[in-house]
Amino acid sequence: MKRYCAELVGTFWLVLGGCGSAVLAAGFPDVGIGLLGVSLAFGLSVMTMAYAIGHISGCHLNPAVSIGLWEAGRFPLSQLPYYIGAQLVGGLLAGGILLMIATGKPGFDLLAGFAANGYGAHSPGGYNLMAALLAEVVMTAMFLVVILGATDSRAPAAMAPIAIGLCLTLIHLVSIPVTNTSVNPARSTAVALYVGDWALSQLWLFWVAPILGAIIGALIYRVMGSEKPVIE
């Protein structure tokens, strides 16, 4: 139960920190943090939680990461539903709190985005479905390669959170214009359920693409010569 609570709290912080920066601070007049600031917010939220709860739950914070770790032989199938459930609950709680904060500003428009992920007319840069799919698959695959490499027993353990946090920052720097960057079904669901409408109709992509990418990333790391799987 402690592991699931840790995943809930960690995903809560990821969504509140990352999506919160996008909704509340990215375009704030004169001192807005912009794309770089939002990218850093996502990376810092993962890095800080990796140090805070990594020793408790492994700090997945992401259904795609949990599935990728299972594919790589690092995580038992029996715990997948509980981890994913905890991640979704944590994300939705953060989305709810963020919505309450955001609606405190006159003129707030939920349908304008609320940091939801999208493609086509709802892509920040107008990118189509195929571009969004490719971006999410490739970015998630590389995220898993970095996670598996950084947490390999042969790698310096203390540096893993830094490598993973910086990788997520880089991913956002590249793909925010394409999809607003998901690579995490829990993060996407956490805001899409509140936006409803177009965000819910496009949510499928931000489950399918990250999970597919995570599996590909796990397979790539195995081919490169990973450790013998701990979970058979």
mmCIF file with all atom_site columns, C-alpha atoms in Angstrom, residues 4-137:
data_model
loop_
_atom_site.group_PDB
_atom_site.id
_atom_site.type_symbol
_atom_site.label_atom_id
_atom_site.label_alt_id
_atom_site.label_comp_id
_atom_site.label_asym_id
_atom_site.label_entity_id
_atom_site.label_seq_id
_atom_site.pdbx_PDB_ins_code
_atom_site.Cartn_x
_atom_site.Cartn_y
_atom_site.Cartn_z
_atom_site.occupancy
_atom_site.B_iso_or_equiv
_atom_site.pdbx_formal_charge
_atom_site.auth_seq_id
_atom_site.auth_comp_id
_atom_site.auth_asym_id
_atom_site.auth_atom_id
_atom_site.pdbx_PDB_model_num
ATOM 1   C CA . TYR A 1 4   ? 0.635   2.829  -4.290  1.00 0.00 ? 4   TYR A CA 1
ATOM 2   C CA . CYS A 1 5   ? 0.324   5.858  -2.019  1.00 0.00 ? 5   CYS A CA 1
ATOM 3   C CA . ALA A 1 6   ? 3.756   7.001  -3.192  1.00 0.00 ? 6   ALA A CA 1
ATOM 4   C CA . GLU A 1 7   ? 2.708   6.663  -6.837  1.00 0.00 ? 7   GLU A CA 1
ATOM 5   C CA . LEU A 1 8   ? -0.469  8.625  -6.119  1.00 0.00 ? 8   LEU A CA 1
ATOM 6   C CA . VAL A 1 9   ? 1.426   11.462 -4.417  1.00 0.00 ? 9   VAL A CA 1
ATOM 7   C CA . GLY A 1 10  ? 4.165   11.480 -7.058  1.00 0.00 ? 10  GLY A CA 1
ATOM 8   C CA . THR A 1 11  ? 1.748   11.645 -9.993  1.00 0.00 ? 11  THR A CA 1
ATOM 9   C CA . PHE A 1 12  ? -0.212  14.337 -8.175  1.00 0.00 ? 12  PHE A CA 1
ATOM 10  C CA . TRP A 1 13  ? 2.974   16.426 -7.986  1.00 0.00 ? 13  TRP A CA 1
ATOM 11  C CA . LEU A 1 14  ? 3.868   15.759 -11.629 1.00 0.00 ? 14  LEU A CA 1
ATOM 12  C CA . VAL A 1 15  ? 0.481   16.953 -12.899 1.00 0.00 ? 15  VAL A CA 1
ATOM 13  C CA . LEU A 1 16  ? 0.216   19.871 -10.502 1.00 0.00 ? 16  LEU A CA 1
ATOM 14  C CA . GLY A 1 17  ? 3.764   21.022 -11.206 1.00 0.00 ? 17  GLY A CA 1
ATOM 15  C CA . GLY A 1 18  ? 3.866   20.377 -14.933 1.00 0.00 ? 18  GLY A CA 1
ATOM 16  C CA . CYS A 1 19  ? 0.326   21.157 -16.049 1.00 0.00 ? 19  CYS A CA 1
ATOM 17  C CA . GLY A 1 20  ? 0.072   23.848 -13.388 1.00 0.00 ? 20  GLY A CA 1
ATOM 18  C CA . SER A 1 21  ? 3.025   25.676 -14.882 1.00 0.00 ? 21  SER A CA 1
ATOM 19  C CA . ALA A 1 22  ? 1.398   25.501 -18.325 1.00 0.00 ? 22  ALA A CA 1
ATOM 20  C CA . VAL A 1 23  ? -2.022  26.689 -17.167 1.00 0.00 ? 23  VAL A CA 1
ATOM 21  C CA . LEU A 1 24  ? -1.044  29.291 -14.578 1.00 0.00 ? 24  LEU A CA 1
ATOM 22  C CA . ALA A 1 25  ? 2.402   30.572 -15.484 1.00 0.00 ? 25  ALA A CA 1
ATOM 23  C CA . ALA A 1 26  ? 3.344   29.916 -19.127 1.00 0.00 ? 26  ALA A CA 1
ATOM 24  C CA . GLY A 1 27  ? 1.673   32.956 -20.626 1.00 0.00 ? 27  GLY A CA 1
ATOM 25  C CA . PHE A 1 28  ? 1.454   35.208 -17.613 1.00 0.00 ? 28  PHE A CA 1
ATOM 26  C CA . PRO A 1 29  ? 2.008   38.834 -18.724 1.00 0.00 ? 29  PRO A CA 1
ATOM 27  C CA . ASP A 1 30  ? 5.597   40.102 -18.572 1.00 0.00 ? 30  ASP A CA 1
ATOM 28  C CA . VAL A 1 31  ? 6.958   37.251 -16.435 1.00 0.00 ? 31  VAL A CA 1
ATOM 29  C CA . GLY A 1 32  ? 5.554   34.213 -18.232 1.00 0.00 ? 32  GLY A CA 1
ATOM 30  C CA . ILE A 1 33  ? 7.819   31.163 -18.093 1.00 0.00 ? 33  ILE A CA 1
ATOM 31  C CA . GLY A 1 34  ? 7.088   30.062 -21.676 1.00 0.00 ? 34  GLY A CA 1
ATOM 32  C CA . LEU A 1 35  ? 7.930   26.742 -23.319 1.00 0.00 ? 35  LEU A CA 1
ATOM 33  C CA . LEU A 1 36  ? 11.296  26.437 -21.575 1.00 0.00 ? 36  LEU A CA 1
ATOM 34  C CA . GLY A 1 37  ? 9.753   27.030 -18.174 1.00 0.00 ? 37  GLY A CA 1
ATOM 35  C CA . VAL A 1 38  ? 6.995   24.456 -18.690 1.00 0.00 ? 38  VAL A CA 1
ATOM 36  C CA . SER A 1 39  ? 9.548   21.910 -19.922 1.00 0.00 ? 39  SER A CA 1
ATOM 37  C CA . LEU A 1 40  ? 11.680  22.484 -16.838 1.00 0.00 ? 40  LEU A CA 1
ATOM 38  C CA . ALA A 1 41  ? 8.626   22.214 -14.582 1.00 0.00 ? 41  ALA A CA 1
ATOM 39  C CA . PHE A 1 42  ? 7.823   18.734 -15.868 1.00 0.00 ? 42  PHE A CA 1
ATOM 40  C CA . GLY A 1 43  ? 11.444  17.636 -15.585 1.00 0.00 ? 43  GLY A CA 1
ATOM 41  C CA . LEU A 1 44  ? 11.857  19.085 -12.093 1.00 0.00 ? 44  LEU A CA 1
ATOM 42  C CA . SER A 1 45  ? 8.644   17.507 -10.845 1.00 0.00 ? 45  SER A CA 1
ATOM 43  C CA . VAL A 1 46  ? 9.878   14.053 -11.875 1.00 0.00 ? 46  VAL A CA 1
ATOM 44  C CA . MET A 1 47  ? 13.391  14.639 -10.577 1.00 0.00 ? 47  MET A CA 1
ATOM 45  C CA . THR A 1 48  ? 12.245  15.856 -7.157  1.00 0.00 ? 48  THR A CA 1
ATOM 46  C CA . MET A 1 49  ? 9.818   12.964 -6.769  1.00 0.00 ? 49  MET A CA 1
ATOM 47  C CA . ALA A 1 50  ? 12.447  10.452 -7.878  1.00 0.00 ? 50  ALA A CA 1
ATOM 48  C CA . TYR A 1 51  ? 14.551  11.508 -4.899  1.00 0.00 ? 51  TYR A CA 1
ATOM 49  C CA . ALA A 1 52  ? 11.505  11.651 -2.614  1.00 0.00 ? 52  ALA A CA 1
ATOM 50  C CA . ILE A 1 53  ? 9.767   8.355  -3.443  1.00 0.00 ? 53  ILE A CA 1
ATOM 51  C CA . GLY A 1 54  ? 12.112  6.448  -5.737  1.00 0.00 ? 54  GLY A CA 1
ATOM 52  C CA . HIS A 1 55  ? 13.160  4.222  -2.838  1.00 0.00 ? 55  HIS A CA 1
ATOM 53  C CA . ILE A 1 56  ? 9.510   3.509  -1.999  1.00 0.00 ? 56  ILE A CA 1
ATOM 54  C CA . SER A 1 57  ? 7.782   2.803  -5.310  1.00 0.00 ? 57  SER A CA 1
ATOM 55  C CA . GLY A 1 58  ? 10.420  3.296  -7.985  1.00 0.00 ? 58  GLY A CA 1
ATOM 56  C CA . CYS A 1 59  ? 8.728   6.594  -8.949  1.00 0.00 ? 59  CYS A CA 1
ATOM 57  C CA . HIS A 1 60  ? 7.017   5.509  -12.165 1.00 0.00 ? 60  HIS A CA 1
ATOM 58  C CA . LEU A 1 61  ? 4.297   8.233  -12.160 1.00 0.00 ? 61  LEU A CA 1
ATOM 59  C CA . ASN A 1 62  ? 3.237   7.033  -15.594 1.00 0.00 ? 62  ASN A CA 1
ATOM 60  C CA . PRO A 1 63  ? 1.264   3.969  -16.808 1.00 0.00 ? 63  PRO A CA 1
ATOM 61  C CA . ALA A 1 64  ? 3.481   3.758  -19.903 1.00 0.00 ? 64  ALA A CA 1
ATOM 62  C CA . VAL A 1 65  ? 6.623   3.669  -17.750 1.00 0.00 ? 65  VAL A CA 1
ATOM 63  C CA . SER A 1 66  ? 5.155   0.929  -15.550 1.00 0.00 ? 66  SER A CA 1
ATOM 64  C CA . ILE A 1 67  ? 4.262   -1.118 -18.638 1.00 0.00 ? 67  ILE A CA 1
ATOM 65  C CA . GLY A 1 68  ? 7.689   -0.518 -20.156 1.00 0.00 ? 68  GLY A CA 1
ATOM 66  C CA . LEU A 1 69  ? 9.418   -1.622 -16.952 1.00 0.00 ? 69  LEU A CA 1
ATOM 67  C CA . TRP A 1 70  ? 7.294   -4.769 -16.958 1.00 0.00 ? 70  TRP A CA 1
ATOM 68  C CA . GLU A 1 71  ? 8.259   -5.446 -20.587 1.00 0.00 ? 71  GLU A CA 1
ATOM 69  C CA . ALA A 1 72  ? 11.917  -4.985 -19.625 1.00 0.00 ? 72  ALA A CA 1
ATOM 70  C CA . GLY A 1 73  ? 11.598  -7.506 -16.809 1.00 0.00 ? 73  GLY A CA 1
ATOM 71  C CA . ARG A 1 74  ? 11.973  -4.911 -14.062 1.00 0.00 ? 74  ARG A CA 1
ATOM 72  C CA . PHE A 1 75  ? 8.415   -4.929 -12.713 1.00 0.00 ? 75  PHE A CA 1
ATOM 73  C CA . PRO A 1 76  ? 5.846   -7.657 -11.891 1.00 0.00 ? 76  PRO A CA 1
ATOM 74  C CA . LEU A 1 77  ? 2.659   -7.879 -13.929 1.00 0.00 ? 77  LEU A CA 1
ATOM 75  C CA . SER A 1 78  ? 0.617   -8.451 -10.763 1.00 0.00 ? 78  SER A CA 1
ATOM 76  C CA . GLN A 1 79  ? 1.260   -4.875 -9.568  1.00 0.00 ? 79  GLN A CA 1
ATOM 77  C CA . LEU A 1 80  ? 0.514   -3.112 -12.856 1.00 0.00 ? 80  LEU A CA 1
ATOM 78  C CA . PRO A 1 81  ? -3.230  -2.500 -12.274 1.00 0.00 ? 81  PRO A CA 1
ATOM 79  C CA . TYR A 1 82  ? -2.598  -1.042 -8.808  1.00 0.00 ? 82  TYR A CA 1
ATOM 80  C CA . TYR A 1 83  ? 0.200   1.240  -9.966  1.00 0.00 ? 83  TYR A CA 1
ATOM 81  C CA . ILE A 1 84  ? -1.827  2.489  -12.924 1.00 0.00 ? 84  ILE A CA 1
ATOM 82  C CA . GLY A 1 85  ? -4.884  3.022  -10.710 1.00 0.00 ? 85  GLY A CA 1
ATOM 83  C CA . ALA A 1 86  ? -2.846  5.016  -8.188  1.00 0.00 ? 86  ALA A CA 1
ATOM 84  C CA . GLN A 1 87  ? -1.293  7.127  -10.954 1.00 0.00 ? 87  GLN A CA 1
ATOM 85  C CA . LEU A 1 88  ? -4.699  7.947  -12.432 1.00 0.00 ? 88  LEU A CA 1
ATOM 86  C CA . VAL A 1 89  ? -6.170  8.899  -9.049  1.00 0.00 ? 89  VAL A CA 1
ATOM 87  C CA . GLY A 1 90  ? -3.183  11.116 -8.224  1.00 0.00 ? 90  GLY A CA 1
ATOM 88  C CA . GLY A 1 91  ? -3.377  12.830 -11.597 1.00 0.00 ? 91  GLY A CA 1
ATOM 89  C CA . LEU A 1 92  ? -7.123  13.442 -11.368 1.00 0.00 ? 92  LEU A CA 1
ATOM 90  C CA . LEU A 1 93  ? -6.798  14.909 -7.876  1.00 0.00 ? 93  LEU A CA 1
ATOM 91  C CA . ALA A 1 94  ? -4.145  17.310 -9.140  1.00 0.00 ? 94  ALA A CA 1
ATOM 92  C CA . GLY A 1 95  ? -6.280  18.196 -12.170 1.00 0.00 ? 95  GLY A CA 1
ATOM 93  C CA . GLY A 1 96  ? -9.209  18.987 -9.891  1.00 0.00 ? 96  GLY A CA 1
ATOM 94  C CA . ILE A 1 97  ? -7.152  21.233 -7.633  1.00 0.00 ? 97  ILE A CA 1
ATOM 95  C CA . LEU A 1 98  ? -5.594  22.968 -10.631 1.00 0.00 ? 98  LEU A CA 1
ATOM 96  C CA . LEU A 1 99  ? -9.046  23.601 -12.065 1.00 0.00 ? 99  LEU A CA 1
ATOM 97  C CA . MET A 1 100 ? -10.224 25.159 -8.794  1.00 0.00 ? 100 MET A CA 1
ATOM 98  C CA . ILE A 1 101 ? -7.205  27.468 -8.790  1.00 0.00 ? 101 ILE A CA 1
ATOM 99  C CA . ALA A 1 102 ? -7.534  28.369 -12.482 1.00 0.00 ? 102 ALA A CA 1
ATOM 100 C CA . THR A 1 103 ? -11.225 29.242 -12.224 1.00 0.00 ? 103 THR A CA 1
ATOM 101 C CA . GLY A 1 104 ? -10.319 31.871 -9.624  1.00 0.00 ? 104 GLY A CA 1
ATOM 102 C CA . LYS A 1 105 ? -9.227  34.110 -12.492 1.00 0.00 ? 105 LYS A CA 1
ATOM 103 C CA . PRO A 1 106 ? -11.969 36.017 -14.334 1.00 0.00 ? 106 PRO A CA 1
ATOM 104 C CA . GLY A 1 107 ? -12.351 34.970 -17.965 1.00 0.00 ? 107 GLY A CA 1
ATOM 105 C CA . PHE A 1 108 ? -10.836 31.488 -17.567 1.00 0.00 ? 108 PHE A CA 1
ATOM 106 C CA . ASP A 1 109 ? -11.892 29.268 -20.477 1.00 0.00 ? 109 ASP A CA 1
ATOM 107 C CA . LEU A 1 110 ? -11.672 25.534 -19.795 1.00 0.00 ? 110 LEU A CA 1
ATOM 108 C CA . LEU A 1 111 ? -12.232 24.600 -23.441 1.00 0.00 ? 111 LEU A CA 1
ATOM 109 C CA . ALA A 1 112 ? -9.239  26.700 -24.471 1.00 0.00 ? 112 ALA A CA 1
ATOM 110 C CA . GLY A 1 113 ? -7.024  23.808 -23.444 1.00 0.00 ? 113 GLY A CA 1
ATOM 111 C CA . PHE A 1 114 ? -6.220  23.447 -19.741 1.00 0.00 ? 114 PHE A CA 1
ATOM 112 C CA . ALA A 1 115 ? -2.876  21.885 -20.812 1.00 0.00 ? 115 ALA A CA 1
ATOM 113 C CA . ALA A 1 116 ? -4.726  19.049 -22.561 1.00 0.00 ? 116 ALA A CA 1
ATOM 114 C CA . ASN A 1 117 ? -2.941  17.092 -25.271 1.00 0.00 ? 117 ASN A CA 1
ATOM 115 C CA . GLY A 1 118 ? -4.210  17.217 -28.816 1.00 0.00 ? 118 GLY A CA 1
ATOM 116 C CA . TYR A 1 119 ? -3.549  16.943 -32.527 1.00 0.00 ? 119 TYR A CA 1
ATOM 117 C CA . GLY A 1 120 ? -4.867  18.660 -35.630 1.00 0.00 ? 120 GLY A CA 1
ATOM 118 C CA . ALA A 1 121 ? -6.770  21.793 -34.638 1.00 0.00 ? 121 ALA A CA 1
ATOM 119 C CA . HIS A 1 122 ? -5.852  21.138 -30.996 1.00 0.00 ? 122 HIS A CA 1
ATOM 120 C CA . SER A 1 123 ? -2.114  20.764 -31.548 1.00 0.00 ? 123 SER A CA 1
ATOM 121 C CA . PRO A 1 124 ? -0.265  23.941 -30.479 1.00 0.00 ? 124 PRO A CA 1
ATOM 122 C CA . GLY A 1 125 ? 1.492   23.966 -33.851 1.00 0.00 ? 125 GLY A CA 1
ATOM 123 C CA . GLY A 1 126 ? -1.337  22.458 -35.911 1.00 0.00 ? 126 GLY A CA 1
ATOM 124 C CA . TYR A 1 127 ? 0.382   19.072 -36.370 1.00 0.00 ? 127 TYR A CA 1
ATOM 125 C CA . ASN A 1 128 ? -1.769  16.257 -37.766 1.00 0.00 ? 128 ASN A CA 1
ATOM 126 C CA . LEU A 1 129 ? -2.612  12.865 -36.278 1.00 0.00 ? 129 LEU A CA 1
ATOM 127 C CA . MET A 1 130 ? 0.316   10.983 -37.843 1.00 0.00 ? 130 MET A CA 1
ATOM 128 C CA . ALA A 1 131 ? 2.853   13.569 -36.689 1.00 0.00 ? 131 ALA A CA 1
ATOM 129 C CA . ALA A 1 132 ? 1.422   13.465 -33.169 1.00 0.00 ? 132 ALA A CA 1
ATOM 130 C CA . LEU A 1 133 ? 1.445   9.665  -33.117 1.00 0.00 ? 133 LEU A CA 1
ATOM 131 C CA . LEU A 1 134 ? 5.046   9.475  -34.303 1.00 0.00 ? 134 LEU A CA 1
ATOM 132 C CA . ALA A 1 135 ? 6.231   12.126 -31.856 1.00 0.00 ? 135 ALA A CA 1
ATOM 133 C CA . GLU A 1 136 ? 4.590   10.447 -28.859 1.00 0.00 ? 136 GLU A CA 1
ATOM 134 C CA . VAL A 1 137 ? 5.829   6.953  -29.776 1.00 0.00 ? 137 VAL A CA 1
#
